[in-house]
Structure formats: structure tokens, C-alpha cells
Tab-separated table of C-alpha atoms in Angstrom:
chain	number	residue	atom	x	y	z
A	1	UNK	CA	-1.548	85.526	30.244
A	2	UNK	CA	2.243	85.349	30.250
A	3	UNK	CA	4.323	86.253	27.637
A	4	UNK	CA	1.861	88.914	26.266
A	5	UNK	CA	4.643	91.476	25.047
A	6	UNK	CA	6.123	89.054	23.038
A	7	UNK	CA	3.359	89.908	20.294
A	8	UNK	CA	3.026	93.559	21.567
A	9	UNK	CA	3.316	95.311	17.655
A	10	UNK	CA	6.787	97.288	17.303
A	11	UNK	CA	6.435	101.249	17.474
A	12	UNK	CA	2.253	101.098	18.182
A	13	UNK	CA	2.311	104.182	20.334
A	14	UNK	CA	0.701	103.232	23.971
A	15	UNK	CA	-1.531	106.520	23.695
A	16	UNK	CA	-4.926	105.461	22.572
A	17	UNK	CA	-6.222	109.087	21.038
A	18	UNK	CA	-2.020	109.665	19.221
A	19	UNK	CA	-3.034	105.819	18.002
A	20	UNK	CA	-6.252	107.282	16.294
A	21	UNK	CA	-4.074	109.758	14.640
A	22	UNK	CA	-1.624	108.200	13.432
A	23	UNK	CA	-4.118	105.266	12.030
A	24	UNK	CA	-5.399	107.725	9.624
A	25	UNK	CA	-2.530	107.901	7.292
A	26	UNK	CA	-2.436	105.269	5.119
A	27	UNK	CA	1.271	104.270	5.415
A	28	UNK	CA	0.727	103.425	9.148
A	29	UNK	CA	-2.608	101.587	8.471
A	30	UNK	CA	-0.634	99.501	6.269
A	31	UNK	CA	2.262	99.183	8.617
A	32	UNK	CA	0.023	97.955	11.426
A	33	UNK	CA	-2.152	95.450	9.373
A	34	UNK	CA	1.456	94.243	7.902
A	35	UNK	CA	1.786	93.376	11.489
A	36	UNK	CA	-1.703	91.739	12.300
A	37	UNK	CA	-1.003	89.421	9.481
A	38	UNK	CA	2.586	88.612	10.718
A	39	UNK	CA	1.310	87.833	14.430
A	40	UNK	CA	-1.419	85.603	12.703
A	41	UNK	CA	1.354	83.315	11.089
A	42	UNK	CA	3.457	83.977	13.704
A	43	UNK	CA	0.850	83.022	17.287
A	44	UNK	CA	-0.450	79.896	15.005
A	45	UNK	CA	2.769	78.406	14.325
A	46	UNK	CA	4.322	79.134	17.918
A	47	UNK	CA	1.255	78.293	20.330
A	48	UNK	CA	-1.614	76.526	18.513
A	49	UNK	CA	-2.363	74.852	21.673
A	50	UNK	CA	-3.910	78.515	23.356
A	51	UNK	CA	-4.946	80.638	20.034
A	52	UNK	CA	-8.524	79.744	20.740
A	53	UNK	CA	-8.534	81.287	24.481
A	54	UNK	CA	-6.304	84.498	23.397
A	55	UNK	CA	-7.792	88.192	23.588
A	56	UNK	CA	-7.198	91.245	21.729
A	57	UNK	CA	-5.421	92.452	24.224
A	58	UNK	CA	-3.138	89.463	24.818
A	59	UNK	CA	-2.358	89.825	20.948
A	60	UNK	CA	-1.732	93.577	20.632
A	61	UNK	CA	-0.997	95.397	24.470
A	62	UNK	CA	-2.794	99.057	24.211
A	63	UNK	CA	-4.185	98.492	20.673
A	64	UNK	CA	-7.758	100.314	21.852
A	65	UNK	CA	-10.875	97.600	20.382
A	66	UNK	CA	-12.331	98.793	18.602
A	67	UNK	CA	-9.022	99.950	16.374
A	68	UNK	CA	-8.193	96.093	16.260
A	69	UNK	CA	-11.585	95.318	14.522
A	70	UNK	CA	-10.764	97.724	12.450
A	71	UNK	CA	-7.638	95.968	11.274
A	72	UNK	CA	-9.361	92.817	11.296
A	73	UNK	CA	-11.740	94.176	8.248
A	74	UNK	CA	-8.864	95.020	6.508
A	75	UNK	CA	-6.953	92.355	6.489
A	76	UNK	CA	-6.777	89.816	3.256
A	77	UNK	CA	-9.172	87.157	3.107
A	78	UNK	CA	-6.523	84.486	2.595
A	79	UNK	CA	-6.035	85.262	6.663
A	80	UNK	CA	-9.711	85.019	7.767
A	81	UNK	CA	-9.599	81.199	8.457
A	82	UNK	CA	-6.832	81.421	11.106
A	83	UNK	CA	-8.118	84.721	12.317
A	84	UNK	CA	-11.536	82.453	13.791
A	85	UNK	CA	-9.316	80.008	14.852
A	86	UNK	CA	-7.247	82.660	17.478
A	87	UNK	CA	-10.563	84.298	19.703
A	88	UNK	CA	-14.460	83.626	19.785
A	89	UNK	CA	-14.719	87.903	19.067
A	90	UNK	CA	-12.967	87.453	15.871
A	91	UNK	CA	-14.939	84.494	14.959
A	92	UNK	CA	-18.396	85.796	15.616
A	93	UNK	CA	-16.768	89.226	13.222
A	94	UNK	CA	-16.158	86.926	10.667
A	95	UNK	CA	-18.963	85.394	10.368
A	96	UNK	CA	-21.709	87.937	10.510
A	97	UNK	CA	-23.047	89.709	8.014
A	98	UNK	CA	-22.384	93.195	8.800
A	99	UNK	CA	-18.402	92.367	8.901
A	100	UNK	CA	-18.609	91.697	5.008
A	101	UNK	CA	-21.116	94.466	4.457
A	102	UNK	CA	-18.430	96.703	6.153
A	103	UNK	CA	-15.550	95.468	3.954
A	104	UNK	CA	-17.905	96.484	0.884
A	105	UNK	CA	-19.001	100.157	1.968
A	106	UNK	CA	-15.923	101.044	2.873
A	107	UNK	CA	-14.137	99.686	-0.478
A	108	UNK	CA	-11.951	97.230	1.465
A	109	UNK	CA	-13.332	93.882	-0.175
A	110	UNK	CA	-11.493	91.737	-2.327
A	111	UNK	CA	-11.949	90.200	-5.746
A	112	UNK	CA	-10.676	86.252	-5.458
A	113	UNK	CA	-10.313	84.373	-8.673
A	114	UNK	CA	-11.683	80.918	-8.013
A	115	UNK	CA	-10.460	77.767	-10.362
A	116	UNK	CA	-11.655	74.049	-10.493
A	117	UNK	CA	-10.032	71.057	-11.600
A	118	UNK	CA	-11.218	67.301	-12.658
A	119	UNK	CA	-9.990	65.871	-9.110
A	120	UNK	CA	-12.440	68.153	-7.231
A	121	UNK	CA	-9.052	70.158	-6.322
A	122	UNK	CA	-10.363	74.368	-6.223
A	123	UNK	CA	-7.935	76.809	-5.740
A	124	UNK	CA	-8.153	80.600	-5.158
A	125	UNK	CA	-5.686	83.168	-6.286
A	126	UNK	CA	-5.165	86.621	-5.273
A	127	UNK	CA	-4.221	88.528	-8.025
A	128	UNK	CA	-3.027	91.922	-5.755
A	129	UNK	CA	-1.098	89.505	-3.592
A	130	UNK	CA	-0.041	87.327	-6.569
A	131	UNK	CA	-0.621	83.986	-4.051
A	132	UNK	CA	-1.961	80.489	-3.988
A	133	UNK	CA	-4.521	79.271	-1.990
A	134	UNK	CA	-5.462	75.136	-2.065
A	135	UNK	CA	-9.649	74.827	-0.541
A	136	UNK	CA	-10.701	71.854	1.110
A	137	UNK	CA	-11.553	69.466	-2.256
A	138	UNK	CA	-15.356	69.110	-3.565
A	139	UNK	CA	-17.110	66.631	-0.752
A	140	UNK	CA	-18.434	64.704	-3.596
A	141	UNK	CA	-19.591	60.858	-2.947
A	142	UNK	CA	-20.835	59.658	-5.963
A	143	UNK	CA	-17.868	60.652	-8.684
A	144	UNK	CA	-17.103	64.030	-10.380
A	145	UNK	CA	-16.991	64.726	-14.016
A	146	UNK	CA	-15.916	68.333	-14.385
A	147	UNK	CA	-16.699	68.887	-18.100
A	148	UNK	CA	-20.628	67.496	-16.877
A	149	UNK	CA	-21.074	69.918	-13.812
A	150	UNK	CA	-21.407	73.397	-13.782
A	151	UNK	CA	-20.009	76.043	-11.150
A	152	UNK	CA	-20.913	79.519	-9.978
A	153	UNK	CA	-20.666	81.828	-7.322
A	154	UNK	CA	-23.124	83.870	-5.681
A	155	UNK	CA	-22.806	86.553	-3.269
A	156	UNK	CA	-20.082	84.530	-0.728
A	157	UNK	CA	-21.228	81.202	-2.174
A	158	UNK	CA	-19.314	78.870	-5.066
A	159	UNK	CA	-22.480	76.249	-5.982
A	160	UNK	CA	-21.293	73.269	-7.560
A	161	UNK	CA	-24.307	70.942	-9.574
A	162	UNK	CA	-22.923	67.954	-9.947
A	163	UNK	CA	-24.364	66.457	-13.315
A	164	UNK	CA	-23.343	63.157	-13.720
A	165	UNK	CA	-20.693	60.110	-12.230
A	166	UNK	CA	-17.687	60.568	-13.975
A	167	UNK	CA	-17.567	56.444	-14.010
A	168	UNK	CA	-20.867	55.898	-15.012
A	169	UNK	CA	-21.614	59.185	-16.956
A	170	UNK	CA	-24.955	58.307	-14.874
A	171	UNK	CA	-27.142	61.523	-14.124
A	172	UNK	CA	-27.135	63.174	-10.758
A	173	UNK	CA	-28.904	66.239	-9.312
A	174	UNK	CA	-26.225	66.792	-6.408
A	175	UNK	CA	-25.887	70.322	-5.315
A	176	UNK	CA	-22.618	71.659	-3.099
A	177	UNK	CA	-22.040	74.879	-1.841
A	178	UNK	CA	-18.997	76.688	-0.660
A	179	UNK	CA	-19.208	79.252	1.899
A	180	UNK	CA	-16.440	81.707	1.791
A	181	UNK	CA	-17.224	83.221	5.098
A	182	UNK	CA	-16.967	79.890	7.084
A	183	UNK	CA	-14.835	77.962	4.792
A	184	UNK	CA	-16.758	75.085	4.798
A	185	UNK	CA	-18.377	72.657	2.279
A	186	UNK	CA	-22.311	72.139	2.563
A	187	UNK	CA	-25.026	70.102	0.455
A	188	UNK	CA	-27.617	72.367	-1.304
A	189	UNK	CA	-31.100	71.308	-2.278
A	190	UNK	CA	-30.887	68.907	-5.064
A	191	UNK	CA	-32.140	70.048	-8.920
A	192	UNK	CA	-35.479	69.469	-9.779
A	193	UNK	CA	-33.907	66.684	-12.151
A	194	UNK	CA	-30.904	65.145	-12.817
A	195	UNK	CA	-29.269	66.425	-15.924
A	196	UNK	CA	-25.586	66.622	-17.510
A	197	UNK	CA	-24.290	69.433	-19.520
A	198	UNK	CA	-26.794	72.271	-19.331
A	199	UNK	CA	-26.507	76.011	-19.617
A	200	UNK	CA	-26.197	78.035	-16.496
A	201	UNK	CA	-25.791	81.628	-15.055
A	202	UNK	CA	-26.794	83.938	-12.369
A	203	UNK	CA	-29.066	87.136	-12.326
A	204	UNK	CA	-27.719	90.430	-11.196
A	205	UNK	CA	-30.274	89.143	-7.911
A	206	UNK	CA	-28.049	86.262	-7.633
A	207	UNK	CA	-30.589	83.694	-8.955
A	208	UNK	CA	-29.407	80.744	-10.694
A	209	UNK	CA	-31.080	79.833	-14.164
A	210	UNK	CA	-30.647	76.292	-15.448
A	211	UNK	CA	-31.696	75.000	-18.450
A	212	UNK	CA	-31.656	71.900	-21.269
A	213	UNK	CA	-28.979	69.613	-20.932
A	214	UNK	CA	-28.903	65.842	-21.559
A	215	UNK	CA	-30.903	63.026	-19.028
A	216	UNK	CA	-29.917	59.656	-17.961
A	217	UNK	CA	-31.206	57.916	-21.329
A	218	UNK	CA	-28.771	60.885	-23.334
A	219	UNK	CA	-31.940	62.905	-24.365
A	220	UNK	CA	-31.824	66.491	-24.879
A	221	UNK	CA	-34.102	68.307	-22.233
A	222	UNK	CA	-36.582	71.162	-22.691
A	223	UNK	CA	-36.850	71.665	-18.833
A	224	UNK	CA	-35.928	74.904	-16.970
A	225	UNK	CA	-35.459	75.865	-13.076
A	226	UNK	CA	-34.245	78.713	-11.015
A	227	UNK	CA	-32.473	78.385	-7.935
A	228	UNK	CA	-32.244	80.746	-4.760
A	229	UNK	CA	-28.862	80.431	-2.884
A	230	UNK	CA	-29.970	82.258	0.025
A	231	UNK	CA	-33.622	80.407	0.652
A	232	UNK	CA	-31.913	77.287	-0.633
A	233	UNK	CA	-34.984	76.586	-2.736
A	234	UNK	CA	-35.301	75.420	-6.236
A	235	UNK	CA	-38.631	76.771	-8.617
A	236	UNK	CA	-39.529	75.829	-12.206
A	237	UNK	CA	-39.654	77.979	-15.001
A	238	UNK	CA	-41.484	77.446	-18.534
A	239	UNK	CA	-39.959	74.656	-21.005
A	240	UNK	CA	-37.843	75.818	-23.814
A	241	UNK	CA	-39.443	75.382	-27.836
A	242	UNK	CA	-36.512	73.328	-28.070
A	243	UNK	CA	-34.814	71.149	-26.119
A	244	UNK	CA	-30.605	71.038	-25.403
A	245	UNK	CA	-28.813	73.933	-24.447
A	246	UNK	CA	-24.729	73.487	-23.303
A	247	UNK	CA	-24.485	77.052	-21.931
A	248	UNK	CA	-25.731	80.105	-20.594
A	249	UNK	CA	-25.578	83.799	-19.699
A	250	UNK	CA	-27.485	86.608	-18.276
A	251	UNK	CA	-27.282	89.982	-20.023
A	252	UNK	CA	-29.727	92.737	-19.868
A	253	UNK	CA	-32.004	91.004	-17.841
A	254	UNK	CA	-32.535	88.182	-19.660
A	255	UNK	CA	-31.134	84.356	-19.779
A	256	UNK	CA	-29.549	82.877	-22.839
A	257	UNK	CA	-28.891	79.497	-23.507
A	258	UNK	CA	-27.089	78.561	-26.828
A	259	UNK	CA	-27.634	75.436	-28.455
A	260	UNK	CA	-25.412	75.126	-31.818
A	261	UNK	CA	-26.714	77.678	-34.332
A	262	UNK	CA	-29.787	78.242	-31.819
A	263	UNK	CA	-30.611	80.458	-29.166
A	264	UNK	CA	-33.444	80.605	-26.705
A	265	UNK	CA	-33.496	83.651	-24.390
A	266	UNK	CA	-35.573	83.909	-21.439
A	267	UNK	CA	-37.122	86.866	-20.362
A	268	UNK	CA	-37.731	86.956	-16.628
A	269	UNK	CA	-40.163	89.770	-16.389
A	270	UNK	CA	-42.555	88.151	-19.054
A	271	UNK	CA	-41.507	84.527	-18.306
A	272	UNK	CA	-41.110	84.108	-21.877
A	273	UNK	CA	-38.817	81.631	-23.929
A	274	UNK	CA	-38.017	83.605	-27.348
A	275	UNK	CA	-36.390	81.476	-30.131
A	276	UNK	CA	-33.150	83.065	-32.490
A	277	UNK	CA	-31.641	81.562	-35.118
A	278	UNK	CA	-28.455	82.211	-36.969
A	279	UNK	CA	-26.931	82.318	-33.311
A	280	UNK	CA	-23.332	83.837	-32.767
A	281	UNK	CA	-20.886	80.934	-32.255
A	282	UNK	CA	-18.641	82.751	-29.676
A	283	UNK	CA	-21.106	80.984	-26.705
A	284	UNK	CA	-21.689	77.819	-28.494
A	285	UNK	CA	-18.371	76.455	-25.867
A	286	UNK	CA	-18.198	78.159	-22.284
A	287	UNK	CA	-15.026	79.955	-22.723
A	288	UNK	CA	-16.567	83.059	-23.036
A	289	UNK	CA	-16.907	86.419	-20.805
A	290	UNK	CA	-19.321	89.315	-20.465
A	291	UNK	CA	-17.036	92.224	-20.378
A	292	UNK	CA	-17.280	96.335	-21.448
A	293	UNK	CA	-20.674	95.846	-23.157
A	294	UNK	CA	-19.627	92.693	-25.355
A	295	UNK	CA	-19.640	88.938	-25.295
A	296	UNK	CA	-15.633	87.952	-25.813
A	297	UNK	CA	-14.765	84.499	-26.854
A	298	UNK	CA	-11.563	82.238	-27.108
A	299	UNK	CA	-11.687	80.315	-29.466
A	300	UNK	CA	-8.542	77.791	-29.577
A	301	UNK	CA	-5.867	80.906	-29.607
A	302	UNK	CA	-8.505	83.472	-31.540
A	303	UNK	CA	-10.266	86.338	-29.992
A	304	UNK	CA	-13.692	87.273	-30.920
A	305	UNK	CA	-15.975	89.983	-29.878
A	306	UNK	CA	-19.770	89.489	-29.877
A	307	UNK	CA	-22.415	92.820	-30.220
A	308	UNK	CA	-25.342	91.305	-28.497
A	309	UNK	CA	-27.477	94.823	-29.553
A	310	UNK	CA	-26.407	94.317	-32.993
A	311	UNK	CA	-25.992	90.849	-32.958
A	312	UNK	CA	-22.643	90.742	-34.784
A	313	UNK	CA	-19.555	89.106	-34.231
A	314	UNK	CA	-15.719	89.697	-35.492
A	315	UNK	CA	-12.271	88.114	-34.852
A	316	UNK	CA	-10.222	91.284	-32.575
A	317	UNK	CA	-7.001	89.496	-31.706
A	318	UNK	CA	-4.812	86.198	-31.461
A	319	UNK	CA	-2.585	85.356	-28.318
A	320	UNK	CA	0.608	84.341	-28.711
A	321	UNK	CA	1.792	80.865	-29.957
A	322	UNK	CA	2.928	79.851	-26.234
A	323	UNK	CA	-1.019	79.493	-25.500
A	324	UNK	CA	-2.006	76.248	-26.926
A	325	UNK	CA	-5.873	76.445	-25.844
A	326	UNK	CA	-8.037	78.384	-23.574
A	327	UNK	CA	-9.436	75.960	-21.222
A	328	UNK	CA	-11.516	78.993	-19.058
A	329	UNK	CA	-11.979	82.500	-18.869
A	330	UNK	CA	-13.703	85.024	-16.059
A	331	UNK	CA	-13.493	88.867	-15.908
A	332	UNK	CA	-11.779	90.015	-12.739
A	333	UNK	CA	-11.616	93.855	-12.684
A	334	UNK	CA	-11.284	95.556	-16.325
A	335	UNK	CA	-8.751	92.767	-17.159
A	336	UNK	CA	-9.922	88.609	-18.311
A	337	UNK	CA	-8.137	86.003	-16.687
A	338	UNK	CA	-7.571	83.364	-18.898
A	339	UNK	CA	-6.624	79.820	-18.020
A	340	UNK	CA	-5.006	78.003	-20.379
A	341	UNK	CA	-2.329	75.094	-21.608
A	342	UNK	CA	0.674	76.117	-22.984
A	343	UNK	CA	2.462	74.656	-25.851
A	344	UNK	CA	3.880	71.497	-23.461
A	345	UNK	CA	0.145	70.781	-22.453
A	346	UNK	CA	1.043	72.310	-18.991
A	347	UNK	CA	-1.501	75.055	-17.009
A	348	UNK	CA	-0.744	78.806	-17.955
A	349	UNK	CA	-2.248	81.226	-16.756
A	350	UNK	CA	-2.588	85.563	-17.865
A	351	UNK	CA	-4.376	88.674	-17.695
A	352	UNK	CA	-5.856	89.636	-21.232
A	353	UNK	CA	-6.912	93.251	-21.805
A	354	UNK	CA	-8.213	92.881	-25.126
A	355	UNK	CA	-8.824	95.366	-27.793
A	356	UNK	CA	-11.295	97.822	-27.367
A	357	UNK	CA	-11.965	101.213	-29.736
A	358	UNK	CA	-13.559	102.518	-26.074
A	359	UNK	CA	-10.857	102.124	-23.935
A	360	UNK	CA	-9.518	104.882	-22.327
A	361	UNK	CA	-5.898	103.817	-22.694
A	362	UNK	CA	-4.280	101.925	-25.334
A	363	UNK	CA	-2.956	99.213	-24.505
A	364	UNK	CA	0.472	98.228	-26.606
A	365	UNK	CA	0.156	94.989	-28.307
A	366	UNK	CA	3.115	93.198	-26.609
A	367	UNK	CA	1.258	94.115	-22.937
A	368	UNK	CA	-2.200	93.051	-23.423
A	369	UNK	CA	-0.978	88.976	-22.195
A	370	UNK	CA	0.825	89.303	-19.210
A	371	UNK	CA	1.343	85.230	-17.794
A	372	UNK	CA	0.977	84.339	-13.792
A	373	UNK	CA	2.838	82.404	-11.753
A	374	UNK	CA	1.260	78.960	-11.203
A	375	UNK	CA	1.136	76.969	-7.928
A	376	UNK	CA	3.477	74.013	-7.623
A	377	UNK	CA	0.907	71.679	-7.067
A	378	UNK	CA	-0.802	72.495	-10.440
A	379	UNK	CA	-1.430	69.258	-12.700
A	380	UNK	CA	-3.997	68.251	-14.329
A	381	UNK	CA	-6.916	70.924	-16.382
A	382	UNK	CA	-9.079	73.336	-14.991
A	383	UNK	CA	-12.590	73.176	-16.214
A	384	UNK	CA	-14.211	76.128	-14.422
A	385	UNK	CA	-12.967	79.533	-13.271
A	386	UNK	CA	-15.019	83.109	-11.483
A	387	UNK	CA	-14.670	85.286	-9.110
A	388	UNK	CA	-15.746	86.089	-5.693
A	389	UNK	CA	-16.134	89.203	-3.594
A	390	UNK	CA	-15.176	88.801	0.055
């Protein structure tokens, strides 16, 4: 097609094997996938009339193939969407398996920081870029009452369970799923029952384990259920002794659900519901994280770190007075991202290393809360935040 050296990539040598060479040092790698993202922008904006018909060659002149799917697995994931957009060979990439299996052997993947808010608005940052991405909004009919659902992601998959109408406050067994690798918004198969404000949280096999909650007539539940993403299938698991149960998570191998002073942990090789009193507080609200061996909770601007194995619990730190409250937390890397309103009720938002006897490096006190830039379009709370790897 015409116009083909316009996008031909400054100083790519024409020799294919001196190409090879040079592609091994990391400076150039980074130099020609600086590139690949810049001709992305660049092609989409220009001519988004003939991106779908273009070639690898007609993007980058005597870049050998299999060298430009090379670049293509290493280029951010905040790209991928208008990379299946420019040929059908980058399309089919991105959306098989063995491109995101790639990106994970070789150490290329990327850790995404997901966030929800009340108006079904999810946004993704990407903390080694330090940039703002807005995703197509929740494809909810019904209503959505954030503080009611519950949200997790699963291998490339954020699953959304609705709970209830946020009108109404009627109960709804809605599932939606997210599919990172082709962008797009997809119903799941319903929960066994509708319920509102139940405990949640996903096996290292990337099951998800539901339990208790409230029904339509405002009834604790003793009910249980398992879903698998993957076969899109829901199965039933044993009642609890006791019914309710707000929230959840899965350590060693087993599923806790905390209900006030009252724990009930599920064992999933025994299928066995085990009963604890005198239950830590610091996952009696969601605003918690599994993180170097410990539970740690937020709890208005206090820090508290939980000893599942010895089932003790102590206040570590206190963030500074420009955090009003922690609305969510999630661990991404050795660091917490915390979401939270500041002292003007606005959205703030940090990395948290907290205080830990094991860590290899202190960390000085004034550098364990560093704050993020928001987005502009940030207003309103976020209810739910995770992570995904992509």
C-alpha cells in the first residue's frame, strides 16, 4: 500500500540477522517497542479508515515477523485493544492463549490495579506507567449497589455478582464478567440464589467461594457455593452452623468468612465448616489484605496486623492525617495500594509498605505512604479494588 515508509521505524537496520543482534540488548528492545507503541497512536489517529487491512510489513518495512510478534508481547497492555483493531494476525495473537502464556514465562506480564465505583465506572491503573485507563462501564440492567455486590478477578477475568437493585435493595443473582484479553463485558451463570452482602474470595485454583449474606426478606443465609470461571458453572457446598457472613478470604487452603466476633472456615479438602469464636476484628469490614504471611487491616486511619497461625492481632502504624478513611485496599507487588478519601472527602490514592520486623529493608517512616496521581474524571467512591495479571 502507499505511503508505507511513512511508519518505517527510524534507525531499524534493513539487515534482518544485524536486527537480531541488536534486539538483544535491552536499550534497543526498548527503543523499538517505544516505537511500536508510538505508530499504534500514531496509524489510529491518522488512518482509522485502513488499520484493519494493514500488515506487518506495511507498519514496520524489513522488521523480519516473527521479531514484530515479538514486540507485540512486549508491549503494555493499555495498547492491546488498538493493537486488534490494526491486522487480523495481531488480533488472533491477542487473543489466544499461548500469547498470554508467553508474556508470563518470559516475565513480560503486567500487574494492573483494577478499581470500581457506585456508577458501574471501573478503571485500571498502571502503576510502572503511572496512567489512567476508563473500561467500558458494568452492562448492568437491573440497578447497581456497589456496597451489595462483590468483585474479583480470576486468571484474565474481573467477575462482578451483582447482589441486589440499588433502588429496590431487591435481591439479584446477576453475574458479569470482564475479559481482559478481549475487552469485552459478558453475562456469567447466575448464583445459585440471590443474596446481598456475602463473603467472597478465590482459591489459589481460581475458584470462587461464596457464602452467607442476607436474602430478599433481609434474612441471614447459611448457604454456600463455588463457582468455576473457566467452565462457567456454579456447585454447592455444605451450609454454614451459622448463618451471615459479610466477608471472606482464602489462606492456607481454606475459606474464611467472618461474621462479627464469629468465624466459620471452610476446609476444601474435608468439605468441612469449622466454627471460631473470639474472631479477630481486622476482617469483620473488607478493607483488608493478605500480604507477607499476615492479614493487614485499615481501620479508619489505623493499621493492624493479624497472625492467622497464632491468631493474634496488634495496631503497627497510623497514616497520616491527610487520609480521612480507607475505602479499599489490594496488594500489588510487595507494596498495598490503598484507596482512600482525603481530608476534603475527595479520592486519594498511595502505596503503603507497612511495617514489618521481616523485611529486608527498612523502610523510613516518612516513605512508607507515597500518594498517586488521580484521573481527572475521578468523583464519586470506590467500593472495590484488585489486581490483574495480563
Amino acid at each position: 500500500m502507499g505511503g508505507r515508509s511513512g511508519h518505517q521505524i527510524p534507525g531499524l537496520p534493513t539487515n534482518s540477522r544485524l536486527a537480531h543482534s541488536l534486539l538483544n540488548q535491552f536499550s534497543v528492545w526498548n527503543l523499538l517497542i517505544g516505537k511500536f507503541e508510538q505508530a499504534v497512536v500514531v496509524i489510529e489517529i491518522e488512518i482509522p479508515s485502513v488499520v484493519s487491512v494493514l500488515t506487518m510489513d506495511d507498519l514496520f518495512p524489513n522488521l523480519p515477523e516473527e521479531l514484530g510478534l515479538e514486540c507485540l508481547m512486549r508491549v503494555s497492555y493499555q495498547w492491546h485493544k488498538h493493537l486488534r483493531a490494526m491486522n487480523k494476525q495481531w488480533r488472533e495473537a491477542l487473543h489466544s492463549n499461548r500469547f498470554y502464556q508467553d508474556r508470563k514465562r518470559y516475565s513480560i506480564w503486567e500487574q494492573i490495579i483494577w478499581l470500581i465505583q457506585d456508577n458501574r465506572r471501573v478503571f485500571l491503573y498502571y502503576p510502572l506507567k503511572n496512567s489512567w485507563e476508563i473500561l467500558p462501564p458494568v452492562p448492568i440492567i437491573s440497578g447497581f449497589c456497589g456496597c451489595c455486590s462483590k468483585c474479583i478477578c480470576v486468571n484474565h477475568k474481573l467477575i462482578i455478582m451483582e447482589g441486589s437493585v440499588a433502588k429496590t435493595k431487591m435481591k439479584v443473582h446477576s453475574v458479569f464478567l470482564y475479559d481482559f484479553r478481549s475487552s469485552k463485558w459478558s453475562r456469567g451463570a447466575d448464583m445459585p440464589t440471590a443474596r446481598a452482602h456475602f463473603a467472597c474470595s478465590a482459591s489459589p485454583e481460581g475458584l470462587i467461594y461464596i457464602a452467607g449474606g442476607m436474602d430478599n426478606d433481609e434474612k441471614s443465609e447459611y448457604g454456600a457455593a463455588v463457582y468455576d470461571v473457566e467452565q462457567n458453572k456454579w456447585g454447592m457446598l455444605p451450609d454454614m452452623n451459622q448463618s451471615g457472613g459479610f466477608t471472606g478470604a482464602f489462606l492456607d487452603n481454606k475459606f474464611w468468612v467472618t461474621k462479627g466476633n464469629l468465624q466459620e472456615v471452610f476446609d476444601v479438602n474435608t468439605r468441612t465448616w469449622t466454627l471460631q469464636e473470639n474472631a479477630s476484628q481486622c476482617m469483620n469490614d473488607g478493607k483488608f489484605v493478605a500480604a507477607f504471611g499476615k492479614i493487614y487491616s485499615f481501620m479508619g486511619r489505623e493499621v493492624w496486623e493479624y497472625d492467622t497461625k497464632q491468631n493474634s492481632e496488634k495496631p503497627v502504624d497510623i497514616l497520616p492525617s491527610e487520609v480521612s478513611i480507607v475505602w479499599c485496599v489490594t496488594l500489588w507487588g510487595d507494596k498495598i495500594f490503598v484507596c482512600a478519601s482525603d481530608v476534603n472527602g475527595s479520592a486519594s490514592f498511595y502505596f503503603y509498605s507497612p511495617p514489618r520486623a521481616e523485611a529486608t529493608t527498612a523502610t523510613k517512616e516518612g516513605e512508607r505512604l507515597v500518594r498517586i496521581e488521580g484521573h481527572p474524571r475521578f468523583n464519586g467512591r470506590f467500593y472495590k479494588t484488585g489486581t490483574v495479571q495480563v
